[in-house]
XYZ file of C-alpha atoms in Angstrom:
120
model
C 0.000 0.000 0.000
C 1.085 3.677 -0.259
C 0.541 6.416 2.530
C 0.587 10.003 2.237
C 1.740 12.262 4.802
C 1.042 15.949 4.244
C 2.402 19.277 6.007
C 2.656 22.862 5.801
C -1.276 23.989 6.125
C -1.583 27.143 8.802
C -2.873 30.180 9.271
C -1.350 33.267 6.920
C -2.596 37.011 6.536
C -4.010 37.987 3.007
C -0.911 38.509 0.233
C 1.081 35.973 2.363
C 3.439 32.677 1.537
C 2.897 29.216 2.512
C 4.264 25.699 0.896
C 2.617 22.219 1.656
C 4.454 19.428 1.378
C 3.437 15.572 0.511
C 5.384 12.184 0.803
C 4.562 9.297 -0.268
C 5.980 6.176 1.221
C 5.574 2.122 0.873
C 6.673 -0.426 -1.415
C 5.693 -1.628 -4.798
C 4.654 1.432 -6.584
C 4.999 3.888 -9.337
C 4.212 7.180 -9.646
C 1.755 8.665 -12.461
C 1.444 11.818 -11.239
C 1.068 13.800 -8.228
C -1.513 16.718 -7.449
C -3.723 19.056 -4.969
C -6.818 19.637 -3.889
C -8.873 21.852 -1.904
C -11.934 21.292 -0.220
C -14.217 24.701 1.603
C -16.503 24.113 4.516
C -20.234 23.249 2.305
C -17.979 23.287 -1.074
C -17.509 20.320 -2.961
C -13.552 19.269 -3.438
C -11.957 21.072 -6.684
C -8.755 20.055 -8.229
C -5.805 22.991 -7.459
C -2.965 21.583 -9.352
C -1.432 18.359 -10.914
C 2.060 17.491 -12.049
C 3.451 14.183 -13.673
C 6.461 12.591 -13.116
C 8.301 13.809 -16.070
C 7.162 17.580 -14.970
C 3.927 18.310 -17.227
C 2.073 20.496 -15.055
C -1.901 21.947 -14.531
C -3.520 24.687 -12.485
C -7.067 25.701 -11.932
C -8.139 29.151 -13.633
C -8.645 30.242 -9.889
C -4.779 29.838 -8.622
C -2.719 30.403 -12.215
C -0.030 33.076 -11.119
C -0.388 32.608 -7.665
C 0.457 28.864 -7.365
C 3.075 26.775 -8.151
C 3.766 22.682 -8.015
C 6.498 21.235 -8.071
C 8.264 17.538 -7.153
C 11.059 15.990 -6.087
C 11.057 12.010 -7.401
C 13.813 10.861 -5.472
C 11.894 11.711 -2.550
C 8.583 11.007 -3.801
C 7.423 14.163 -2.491
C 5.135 16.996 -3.929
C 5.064 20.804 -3.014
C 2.941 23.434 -3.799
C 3.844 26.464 -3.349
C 1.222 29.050 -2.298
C 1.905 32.816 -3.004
C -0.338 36.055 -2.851
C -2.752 34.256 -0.708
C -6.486 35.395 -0.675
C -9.164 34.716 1.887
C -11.059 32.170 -0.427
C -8.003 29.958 -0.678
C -9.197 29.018 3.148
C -9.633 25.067 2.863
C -8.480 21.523 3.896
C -5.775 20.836 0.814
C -5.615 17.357 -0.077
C -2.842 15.364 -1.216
C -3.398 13.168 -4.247
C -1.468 10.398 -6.027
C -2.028 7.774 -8.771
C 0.367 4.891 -8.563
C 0.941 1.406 -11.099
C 1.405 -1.108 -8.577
C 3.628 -3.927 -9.240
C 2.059 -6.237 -11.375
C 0.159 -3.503 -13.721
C -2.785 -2.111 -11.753
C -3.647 1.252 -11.259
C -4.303 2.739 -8.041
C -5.498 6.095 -6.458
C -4.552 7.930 -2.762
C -6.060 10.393 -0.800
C -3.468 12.307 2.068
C -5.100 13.117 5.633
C -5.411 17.365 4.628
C -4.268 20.262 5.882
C -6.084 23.267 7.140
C -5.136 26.720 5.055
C -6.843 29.650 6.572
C -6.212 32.874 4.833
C -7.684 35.958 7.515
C -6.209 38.980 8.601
């Protein structure tokens, strides 16, 4: 199996920095590709960002120029990078990765979240 272990999530002012982090860890396993998502209190969950593991990256409309993801394979870790913050970027960011298991099959992981709250 594969486990994700996120960090980074806090509490920032408006026009502030933060960068979450995500490992994956476990045996057997190749990475597809790697992304984020974000998830409001009474909102459903909305893809942020996605990269693969040759570096092919998307954004949502709502984060281009503010955002950035990025990945370190040898670690099998993810970042995303988080500038000019607004108050609607407040959410639980989730961790996502799509793995071929040994053997062939295709497989999808959620991380735990992290809280982002963007106030002043």
């Amino acid at each position: 199996q594969v486990q994700l272990v996120e960090s980074g999530g806090g509490l920032v002012q408006p026009g502030g920095s933060l960068r979450l982090s995500c490992t994956a860890s476990g045996s057997g396993f190749s990475i597809i590709a790697m992304g984020w998502y974000r998830q409001a209190p009474g909102k459903q969950r909305d893809l942020v960002a996605t990269i693969t593991s040759s570096g092919s990256t998307n954004y949502a409309d709502s984060v281009k120029g503010r955002f950035t993801i990025s990945r370190d394979n040898a670690k099998n870790t993810v970042y995303l990078q988080m500038n000019s913050l607004k108050p609607e970027d407040t959410a639980v960011y989730y961790c996502n990765v799509g793995v071929i298991r040994t053997g062939g099959s295709n497989y999808n992981y959620w991380g735990q979240g992290t809280q982002v709250t963007v106030s002043s």
